[in-house]
Tab-separated table of C-alpha atoms in Angstrom:
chain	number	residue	atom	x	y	z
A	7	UNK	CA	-26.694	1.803	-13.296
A	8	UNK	CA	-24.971	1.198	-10.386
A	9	UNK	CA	-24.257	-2.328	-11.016
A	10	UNK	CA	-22.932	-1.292	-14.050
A	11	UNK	CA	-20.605	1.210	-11.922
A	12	UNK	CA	-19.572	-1.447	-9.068
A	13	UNK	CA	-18.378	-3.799	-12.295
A	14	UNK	CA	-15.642	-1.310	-13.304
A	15	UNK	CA	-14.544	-0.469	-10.017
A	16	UNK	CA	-14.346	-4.673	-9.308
A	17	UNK	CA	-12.553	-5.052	-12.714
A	18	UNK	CA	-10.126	-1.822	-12.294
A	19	UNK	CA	-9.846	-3.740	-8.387
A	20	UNK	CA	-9.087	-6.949	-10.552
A	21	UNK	CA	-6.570	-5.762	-12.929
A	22	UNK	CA	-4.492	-3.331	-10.824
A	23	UNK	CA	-3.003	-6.491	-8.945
A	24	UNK	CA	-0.427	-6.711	-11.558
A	25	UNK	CA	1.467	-4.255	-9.842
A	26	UNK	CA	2.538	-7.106	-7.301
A	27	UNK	CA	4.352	-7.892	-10.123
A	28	UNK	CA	5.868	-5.533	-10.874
A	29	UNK	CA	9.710	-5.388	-9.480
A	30	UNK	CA	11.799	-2.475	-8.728
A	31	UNK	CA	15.845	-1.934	-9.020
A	32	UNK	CA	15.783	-1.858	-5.295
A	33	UNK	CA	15.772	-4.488	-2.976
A	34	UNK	CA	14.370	-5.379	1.153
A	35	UNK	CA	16.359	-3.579	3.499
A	36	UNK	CA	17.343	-6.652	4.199
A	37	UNK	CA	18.305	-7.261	0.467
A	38	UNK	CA	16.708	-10.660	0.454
A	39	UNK	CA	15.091	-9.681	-2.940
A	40	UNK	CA	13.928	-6.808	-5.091
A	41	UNK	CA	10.324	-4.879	-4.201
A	42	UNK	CA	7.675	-4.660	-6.221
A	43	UNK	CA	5.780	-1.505	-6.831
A	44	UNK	CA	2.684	-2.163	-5.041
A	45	UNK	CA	4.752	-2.686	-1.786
A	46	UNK	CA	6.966	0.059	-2.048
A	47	UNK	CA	3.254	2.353	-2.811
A	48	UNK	CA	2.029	1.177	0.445
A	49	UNK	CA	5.463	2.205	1.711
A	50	UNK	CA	5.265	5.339	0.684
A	51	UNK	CA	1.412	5.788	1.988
A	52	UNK	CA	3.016	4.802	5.614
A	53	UNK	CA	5.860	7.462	5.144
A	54	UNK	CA	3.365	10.442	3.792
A	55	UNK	CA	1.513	9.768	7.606
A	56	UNK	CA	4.474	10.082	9.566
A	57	UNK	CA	6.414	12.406	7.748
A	58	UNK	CA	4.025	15.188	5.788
A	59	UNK	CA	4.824	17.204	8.861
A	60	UNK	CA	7.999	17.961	7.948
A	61	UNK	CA	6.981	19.355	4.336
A	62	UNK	CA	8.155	22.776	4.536
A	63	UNK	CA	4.363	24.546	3.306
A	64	UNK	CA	2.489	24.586	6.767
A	65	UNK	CA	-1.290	23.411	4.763
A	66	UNK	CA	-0.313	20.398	2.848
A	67	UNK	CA	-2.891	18.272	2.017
A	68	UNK	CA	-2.371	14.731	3.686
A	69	UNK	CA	-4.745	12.764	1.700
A	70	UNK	CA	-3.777	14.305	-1.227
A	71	UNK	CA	-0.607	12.971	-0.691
A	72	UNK	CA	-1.460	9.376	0.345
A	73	UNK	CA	-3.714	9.485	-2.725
A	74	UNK	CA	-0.595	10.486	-5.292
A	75	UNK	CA	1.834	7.684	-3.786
A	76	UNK	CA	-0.821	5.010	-4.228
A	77	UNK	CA	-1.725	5.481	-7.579
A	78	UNK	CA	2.132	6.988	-8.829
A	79	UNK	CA	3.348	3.787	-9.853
A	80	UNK	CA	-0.239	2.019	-11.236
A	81	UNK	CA	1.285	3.250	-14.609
A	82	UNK	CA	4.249	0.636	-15.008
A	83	UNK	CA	1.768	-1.880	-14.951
A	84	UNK	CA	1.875	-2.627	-18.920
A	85	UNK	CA	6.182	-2.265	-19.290
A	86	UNK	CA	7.596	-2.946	-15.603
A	87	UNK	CA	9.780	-0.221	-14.053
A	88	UNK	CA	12.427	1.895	-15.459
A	89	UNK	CA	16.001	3.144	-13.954
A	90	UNK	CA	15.540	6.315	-13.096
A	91	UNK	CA	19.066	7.093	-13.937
A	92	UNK	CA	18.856	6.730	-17.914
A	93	UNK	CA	17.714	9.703	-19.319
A	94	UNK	CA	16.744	7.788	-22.611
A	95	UNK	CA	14.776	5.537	-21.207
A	96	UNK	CA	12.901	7.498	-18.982
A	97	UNK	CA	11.696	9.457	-22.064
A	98	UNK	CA	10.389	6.370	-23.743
A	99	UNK	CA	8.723	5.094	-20.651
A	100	UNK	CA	7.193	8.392	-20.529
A	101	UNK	CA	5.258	8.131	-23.751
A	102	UNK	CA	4.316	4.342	-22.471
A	103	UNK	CA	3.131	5.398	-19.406
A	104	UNK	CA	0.939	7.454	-20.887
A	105	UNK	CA	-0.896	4.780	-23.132
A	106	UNK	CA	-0.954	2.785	-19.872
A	107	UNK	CA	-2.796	5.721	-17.857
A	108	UNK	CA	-4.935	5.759	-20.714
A	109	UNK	CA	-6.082	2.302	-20.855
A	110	UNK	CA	-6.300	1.512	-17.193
A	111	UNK	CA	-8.182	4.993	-16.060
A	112	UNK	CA	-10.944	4.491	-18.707
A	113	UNK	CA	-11.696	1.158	-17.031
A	114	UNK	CA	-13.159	3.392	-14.191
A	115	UNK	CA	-16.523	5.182	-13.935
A	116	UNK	CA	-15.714	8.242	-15.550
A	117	UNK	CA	-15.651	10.701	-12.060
A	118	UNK	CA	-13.450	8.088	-10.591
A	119	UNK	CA	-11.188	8.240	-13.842
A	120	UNK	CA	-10.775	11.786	-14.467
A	121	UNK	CA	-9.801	11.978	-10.570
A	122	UNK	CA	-7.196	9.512	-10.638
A	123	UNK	CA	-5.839	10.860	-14.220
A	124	UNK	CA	-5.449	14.246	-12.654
A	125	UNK	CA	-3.712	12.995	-9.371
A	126	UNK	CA	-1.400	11.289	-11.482
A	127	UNK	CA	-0.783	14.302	-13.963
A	128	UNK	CA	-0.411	16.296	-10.429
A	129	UNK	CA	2.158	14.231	-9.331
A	130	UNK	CA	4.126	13.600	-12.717
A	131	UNK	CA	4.187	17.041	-13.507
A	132	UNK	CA	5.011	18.185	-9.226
A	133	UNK	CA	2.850	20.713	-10.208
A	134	UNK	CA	1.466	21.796	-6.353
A	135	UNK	CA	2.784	21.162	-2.941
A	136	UNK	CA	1.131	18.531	-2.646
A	137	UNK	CA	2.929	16.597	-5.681
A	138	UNK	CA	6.127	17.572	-4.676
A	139	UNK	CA	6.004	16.049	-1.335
A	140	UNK	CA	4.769	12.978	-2.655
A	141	UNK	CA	7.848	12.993	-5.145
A	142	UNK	CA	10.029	13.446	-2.431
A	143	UNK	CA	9.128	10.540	-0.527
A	144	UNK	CA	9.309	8.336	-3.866
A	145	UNK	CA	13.418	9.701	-3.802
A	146	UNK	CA	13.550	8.987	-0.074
A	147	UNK	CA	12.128	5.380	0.115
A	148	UNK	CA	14.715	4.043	-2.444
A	149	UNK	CA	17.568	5.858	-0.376
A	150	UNK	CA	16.680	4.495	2.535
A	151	UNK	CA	16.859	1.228	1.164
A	152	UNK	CA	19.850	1.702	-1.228
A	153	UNK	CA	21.734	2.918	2.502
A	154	UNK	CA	20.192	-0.611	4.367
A	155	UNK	CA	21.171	-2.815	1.423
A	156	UNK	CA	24.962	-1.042	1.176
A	157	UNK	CA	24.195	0.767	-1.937
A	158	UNK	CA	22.827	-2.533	-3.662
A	159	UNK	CA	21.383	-0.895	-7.058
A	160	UNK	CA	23.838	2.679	-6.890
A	161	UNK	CA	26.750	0.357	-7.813
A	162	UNK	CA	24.970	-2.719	-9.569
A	163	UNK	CA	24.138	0.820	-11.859
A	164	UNK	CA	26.937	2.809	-11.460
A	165	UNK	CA	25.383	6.021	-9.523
A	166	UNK	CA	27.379	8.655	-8.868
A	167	UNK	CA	26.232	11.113	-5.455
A	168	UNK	CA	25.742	13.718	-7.938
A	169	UNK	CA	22.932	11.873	-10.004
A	170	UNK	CA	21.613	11.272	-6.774
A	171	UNK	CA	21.699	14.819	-5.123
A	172	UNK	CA	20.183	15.986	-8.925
A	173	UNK	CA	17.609	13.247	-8.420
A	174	UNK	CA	16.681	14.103	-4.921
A	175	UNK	CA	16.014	17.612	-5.866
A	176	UNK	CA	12.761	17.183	-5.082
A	177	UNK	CA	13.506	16.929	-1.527
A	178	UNK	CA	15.219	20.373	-1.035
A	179	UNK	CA	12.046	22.080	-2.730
A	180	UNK	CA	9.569	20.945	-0.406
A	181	UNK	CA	11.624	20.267	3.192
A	182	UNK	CA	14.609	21.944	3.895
A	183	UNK	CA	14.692	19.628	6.917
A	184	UNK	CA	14.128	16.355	5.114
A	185	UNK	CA	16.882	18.227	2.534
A	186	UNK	CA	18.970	17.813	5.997
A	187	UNK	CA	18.943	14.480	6.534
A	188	UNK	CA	19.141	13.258	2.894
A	189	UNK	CA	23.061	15.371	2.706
A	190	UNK	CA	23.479	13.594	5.706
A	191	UNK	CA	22.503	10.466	4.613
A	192	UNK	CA	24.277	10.433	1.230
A	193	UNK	CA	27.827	11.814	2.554
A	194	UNK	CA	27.699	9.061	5.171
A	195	UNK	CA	27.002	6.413	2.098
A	196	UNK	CA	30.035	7.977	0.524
A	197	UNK	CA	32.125	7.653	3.641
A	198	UNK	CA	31.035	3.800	3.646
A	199	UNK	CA	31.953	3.047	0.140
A	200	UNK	CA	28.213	2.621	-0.895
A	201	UNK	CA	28.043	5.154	-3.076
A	202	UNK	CA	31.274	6.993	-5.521
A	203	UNK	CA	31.938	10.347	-5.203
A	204	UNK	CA	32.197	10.756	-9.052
B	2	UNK	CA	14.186	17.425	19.000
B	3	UNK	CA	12.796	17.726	16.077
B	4	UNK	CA	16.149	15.548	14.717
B	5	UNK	CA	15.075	12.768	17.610
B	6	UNK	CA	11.218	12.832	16.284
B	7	UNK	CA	12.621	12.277	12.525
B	8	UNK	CA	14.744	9.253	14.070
B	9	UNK	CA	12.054	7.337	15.393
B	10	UNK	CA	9.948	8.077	11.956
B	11	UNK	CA	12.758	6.789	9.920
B	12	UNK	CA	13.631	3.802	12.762
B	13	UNK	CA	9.683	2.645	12.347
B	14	UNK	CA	9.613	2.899	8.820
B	15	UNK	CA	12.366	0.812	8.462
B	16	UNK	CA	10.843	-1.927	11.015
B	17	UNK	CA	7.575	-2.223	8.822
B	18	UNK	CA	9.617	-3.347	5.827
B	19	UNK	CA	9.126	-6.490	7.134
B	20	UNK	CA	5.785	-6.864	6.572
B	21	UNK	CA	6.900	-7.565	3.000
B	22	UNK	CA	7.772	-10.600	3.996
B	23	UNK	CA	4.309	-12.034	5.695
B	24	UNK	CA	2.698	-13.920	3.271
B	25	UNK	CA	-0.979	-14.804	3.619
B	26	UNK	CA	-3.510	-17.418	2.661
B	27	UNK	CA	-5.105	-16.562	-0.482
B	28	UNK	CA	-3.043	-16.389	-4.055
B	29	UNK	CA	-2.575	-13.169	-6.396
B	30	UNK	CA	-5.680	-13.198	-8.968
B	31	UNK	CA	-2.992	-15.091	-11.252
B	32	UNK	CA	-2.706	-18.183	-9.034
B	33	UNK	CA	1.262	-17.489	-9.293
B	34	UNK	CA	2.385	-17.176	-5.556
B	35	UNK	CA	1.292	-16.150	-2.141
B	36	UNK	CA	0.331	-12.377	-1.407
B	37	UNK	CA	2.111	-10.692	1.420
B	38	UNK	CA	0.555	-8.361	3.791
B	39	UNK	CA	2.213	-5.046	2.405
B	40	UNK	CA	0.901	-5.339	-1.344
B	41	UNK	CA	-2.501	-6.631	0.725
B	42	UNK	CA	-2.774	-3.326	2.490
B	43	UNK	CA	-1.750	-1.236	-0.534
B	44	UNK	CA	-4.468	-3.158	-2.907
B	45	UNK	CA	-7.389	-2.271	0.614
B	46	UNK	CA	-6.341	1.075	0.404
B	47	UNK	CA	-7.451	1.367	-3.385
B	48	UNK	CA	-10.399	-0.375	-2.699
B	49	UNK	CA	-11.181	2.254	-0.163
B	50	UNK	CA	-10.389	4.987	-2.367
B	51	UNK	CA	-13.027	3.137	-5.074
B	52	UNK	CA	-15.625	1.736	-2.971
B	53	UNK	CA	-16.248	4.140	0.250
B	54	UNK	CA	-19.244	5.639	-1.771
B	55	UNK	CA	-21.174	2.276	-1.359
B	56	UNK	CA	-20.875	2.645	2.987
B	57	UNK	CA	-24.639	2.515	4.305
B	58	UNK	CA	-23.431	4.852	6.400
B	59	UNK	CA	-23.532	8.359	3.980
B	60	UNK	CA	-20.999	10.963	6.034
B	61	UNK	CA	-18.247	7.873	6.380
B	62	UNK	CA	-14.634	9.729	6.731
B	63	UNK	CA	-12.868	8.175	3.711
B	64	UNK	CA	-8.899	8.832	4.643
B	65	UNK	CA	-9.608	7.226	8.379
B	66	UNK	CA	-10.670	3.728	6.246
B	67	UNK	CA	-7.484	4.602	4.278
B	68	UNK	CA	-5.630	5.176	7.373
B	69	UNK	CA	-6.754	1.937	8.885
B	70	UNK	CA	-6.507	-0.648	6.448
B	71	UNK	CA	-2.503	0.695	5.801
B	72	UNK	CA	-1.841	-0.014	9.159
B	73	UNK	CA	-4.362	-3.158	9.950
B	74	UNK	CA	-1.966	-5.624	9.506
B	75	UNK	CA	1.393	-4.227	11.042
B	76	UNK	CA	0.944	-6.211	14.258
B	77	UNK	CA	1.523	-9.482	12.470
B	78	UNK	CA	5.315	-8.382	11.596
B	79	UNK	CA	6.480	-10.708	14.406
B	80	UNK	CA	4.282	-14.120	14.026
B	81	UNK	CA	3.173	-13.917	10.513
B	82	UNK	CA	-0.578	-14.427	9.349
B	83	UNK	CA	-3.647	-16.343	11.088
B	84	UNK	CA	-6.080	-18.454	9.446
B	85	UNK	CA	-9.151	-16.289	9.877
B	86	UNK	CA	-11.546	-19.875	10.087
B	87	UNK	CA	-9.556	-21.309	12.651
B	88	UNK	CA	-11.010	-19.942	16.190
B	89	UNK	CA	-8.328	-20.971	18.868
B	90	UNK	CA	-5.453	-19.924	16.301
B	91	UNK	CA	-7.185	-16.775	16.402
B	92	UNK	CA	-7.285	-16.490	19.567
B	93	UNK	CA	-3.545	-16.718	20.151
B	94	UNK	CA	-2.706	-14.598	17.204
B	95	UNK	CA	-4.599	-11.783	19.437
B	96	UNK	CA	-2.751	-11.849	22.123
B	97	UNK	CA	0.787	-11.999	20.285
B	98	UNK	CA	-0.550	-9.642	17.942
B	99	UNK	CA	-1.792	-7.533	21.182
B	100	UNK	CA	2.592	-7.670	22.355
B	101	UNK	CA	3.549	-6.887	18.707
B	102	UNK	CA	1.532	-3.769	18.419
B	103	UNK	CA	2.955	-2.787	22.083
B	104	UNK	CA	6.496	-3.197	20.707
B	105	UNK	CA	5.925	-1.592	17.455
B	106	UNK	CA	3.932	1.795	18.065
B	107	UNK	CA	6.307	2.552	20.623
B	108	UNK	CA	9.076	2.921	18.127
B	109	UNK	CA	7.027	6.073	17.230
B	110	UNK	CA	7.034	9.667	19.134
B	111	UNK	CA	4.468	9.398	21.185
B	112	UNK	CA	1.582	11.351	19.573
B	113	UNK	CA	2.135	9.446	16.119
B	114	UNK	CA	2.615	6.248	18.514
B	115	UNK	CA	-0.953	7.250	20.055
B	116	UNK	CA	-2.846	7.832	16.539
B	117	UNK	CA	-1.512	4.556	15.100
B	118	UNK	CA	-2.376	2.560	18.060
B	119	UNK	CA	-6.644	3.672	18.733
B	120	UNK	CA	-6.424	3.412	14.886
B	121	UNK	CA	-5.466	-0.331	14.903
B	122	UNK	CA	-7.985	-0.469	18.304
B	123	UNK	CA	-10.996	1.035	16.357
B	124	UNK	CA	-10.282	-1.569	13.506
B	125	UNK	CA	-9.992	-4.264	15.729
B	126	UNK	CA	-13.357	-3.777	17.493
B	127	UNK	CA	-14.967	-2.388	14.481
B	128	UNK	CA	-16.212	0.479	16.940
B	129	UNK	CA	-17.050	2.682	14.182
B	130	UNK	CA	-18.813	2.832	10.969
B	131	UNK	CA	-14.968	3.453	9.445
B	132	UNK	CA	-13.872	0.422	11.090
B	133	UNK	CA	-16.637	-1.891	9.817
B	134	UNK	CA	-16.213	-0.358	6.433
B	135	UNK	CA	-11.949	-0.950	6.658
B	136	UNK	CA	-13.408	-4.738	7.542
B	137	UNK	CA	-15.087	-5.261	4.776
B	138	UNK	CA	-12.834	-4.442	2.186
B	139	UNK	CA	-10.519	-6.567	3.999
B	140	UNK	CA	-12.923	-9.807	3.642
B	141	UNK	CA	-14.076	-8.549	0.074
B	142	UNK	CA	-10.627	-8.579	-0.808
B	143	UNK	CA	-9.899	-11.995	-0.177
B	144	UNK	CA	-13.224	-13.318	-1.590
B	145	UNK	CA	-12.294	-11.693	-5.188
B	146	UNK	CA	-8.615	-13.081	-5.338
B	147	UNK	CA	-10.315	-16.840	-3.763
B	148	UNK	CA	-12.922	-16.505	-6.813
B	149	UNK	CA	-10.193	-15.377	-8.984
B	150	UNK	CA	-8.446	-18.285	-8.133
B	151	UNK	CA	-11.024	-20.805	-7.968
B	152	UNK	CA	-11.179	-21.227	-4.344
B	153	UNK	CA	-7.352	-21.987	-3.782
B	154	UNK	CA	-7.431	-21.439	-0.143
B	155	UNK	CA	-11.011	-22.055	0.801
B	156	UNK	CA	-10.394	-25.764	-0.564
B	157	UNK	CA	-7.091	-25.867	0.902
B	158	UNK	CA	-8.432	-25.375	4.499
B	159	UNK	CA	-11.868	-27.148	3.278
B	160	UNK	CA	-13.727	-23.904	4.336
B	161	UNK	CA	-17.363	-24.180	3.772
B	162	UNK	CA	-20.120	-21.493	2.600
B	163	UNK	CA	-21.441	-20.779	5.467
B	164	UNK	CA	-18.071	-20.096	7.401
B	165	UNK	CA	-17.626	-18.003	4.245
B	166	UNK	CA	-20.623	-16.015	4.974
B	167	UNK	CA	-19.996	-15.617	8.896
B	168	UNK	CA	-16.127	-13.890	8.469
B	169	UNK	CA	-17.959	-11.726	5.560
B	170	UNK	CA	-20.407	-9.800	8.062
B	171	UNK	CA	-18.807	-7.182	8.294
B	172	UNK	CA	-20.172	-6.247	4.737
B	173	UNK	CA	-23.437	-6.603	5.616
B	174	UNK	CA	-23.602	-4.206	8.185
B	175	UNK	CA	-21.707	-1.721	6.528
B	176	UNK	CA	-23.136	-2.029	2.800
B	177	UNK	CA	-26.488	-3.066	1.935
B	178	UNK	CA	-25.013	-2.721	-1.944
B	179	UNK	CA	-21.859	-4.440	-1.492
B	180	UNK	CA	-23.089	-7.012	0.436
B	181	UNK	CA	-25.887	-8.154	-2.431
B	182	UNK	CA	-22.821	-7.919	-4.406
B	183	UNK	CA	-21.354	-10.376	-2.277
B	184	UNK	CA	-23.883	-13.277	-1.786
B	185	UNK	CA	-23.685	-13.143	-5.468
B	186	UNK	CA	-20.400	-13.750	-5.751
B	187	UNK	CA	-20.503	-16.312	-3.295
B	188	UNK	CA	-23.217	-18.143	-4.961
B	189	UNK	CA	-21.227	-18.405	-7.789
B	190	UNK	CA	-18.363	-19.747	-6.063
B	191	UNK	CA	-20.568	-22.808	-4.992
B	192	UNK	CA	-22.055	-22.843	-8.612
B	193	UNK	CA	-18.262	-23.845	-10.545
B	194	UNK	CA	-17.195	-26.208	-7.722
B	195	UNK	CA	-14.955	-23.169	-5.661
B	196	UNK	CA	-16.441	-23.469	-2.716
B	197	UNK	CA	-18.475	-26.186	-0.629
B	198	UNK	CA	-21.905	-25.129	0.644
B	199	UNK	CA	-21.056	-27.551	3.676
């Protein structure tokens, strides 16, 4: 029985390294090539412990947290990664990610399943504290390196600062001083021509 | 104050991008290129969140192995990965590693600077059940993407079984289950041809 248990864990182990290949629409900060999702999770991971003290509800939940960002992104597995600035596409890759959830969670023991599958729905949904701050540092990371990279995939896509401010949302809900920094950081990508106004 | 604090966060998470860049010995599971450390500490982190139940040790603090095996591999942002079977390269990656972790942490405000730096000590002397366990899954890790692989980098560096079973100790002191699991595994490496027994 608990061989039996170990094997899914080693084959859900196994067949989650995909997500090393799985590239994003940003690249390095020192734009030497795009990142792949299972980098920019362990990204975020580093961010959530230096920077869940800044979420604006005193009791967040750290691990929580750490848990969302690593798993967030285990969904694009099956149909890569999807610009978060087309509203069409998003709602397809919404209906794939879905089937993906589906058929990688159930590879689990089922405890270890239905936990992941609800941290997931938690953070697709930003439905607690918790989900929101992890969401926030999923809009931060990219900005960051969008800023380093002078606003490499913005103008490869055509971004405008208010798609960005409306995607960053996220940010204002759960730290007004994270909120801060991000105006800060946009209007000084503006100023340097990384980013268009309209 | 607080808008100093957030500017050493954001300076340090900047610096660790780098470890996106340090590619290590052993193959993805696919055989199609190198792994580098970041994806490496993302995929031990999973494994943590998976396997921590199997710990000998029963009360063993699950986000501290998290914690660790994020950071474990930060101080090789400057010189790049070791060969763990080669003992005097070893030895010198210590003591630059050692310089690098001196230079890095101290990007941080000093509390954060102070957790990150007894968490990287604790790993390195495997002073605590959470240490040993954040050591295993970071020779487990290896072993599954070598068998995956057939032996890639054990035949590379023509390391043997029993140099095999000396860097996996760790396991055995930390999981009487995982480390059954193990000698299995390793037994079947020698079995197809992976892996010399001498």
């Amino acid at each position: 029985m608990k061989d039996e248990r170990l094997k899914k864990q080693i084959d859900f182990i196994l067949e989650i390294d995909k997500l090393k290949h799985i590239y994003r629409q940003t690249l390095l900060t020192d734009g030497s090539r795009h990142e792949n999702d299972a980098e920019h999770s362990w990204h975020l991971a580093m961010m959530a412990l230096l920077l869940c003290e800044h979420a604006t509800e005193m009791s967040i939940d750290m691990f929580r947290v750490v848990k969302m960002v690593l798993i967030h992104d285990l969904v694009e597995i099956d149909h890569g990664d999807t610009l978060c600035y087309d509203d069409e596409a998003i709602r397809i890759a919404k209906e794939r990610e879905r089937k993906t959830a589906e058929r990688l969670f159930c590879l689990l023991p089922e405890d270890q399943s239905e936990e992941f599958r609800m941290l997931w729905e938690e953070f697709e949904q930003q439905a607690t504290p918790e989900a929101c701050f992890a969401a926030s540092l999923d809009r931060l990371q990219p900005l960051l390196h969008n800023y380093k990279t002078g606003g490499y995939s913005w103008k490869k896509h055509g971004v405008t600062r208010d798609k960005v401010l409306r995607r960053t949302e996220p940010i204002r809900e759960s730290s007004t001083f994270l909120w801060n920094f991000v105006q800060e950081l946009i209007q000084e990508s503006v100023a340097r021509g990384y980013l268009n106004r309209n």
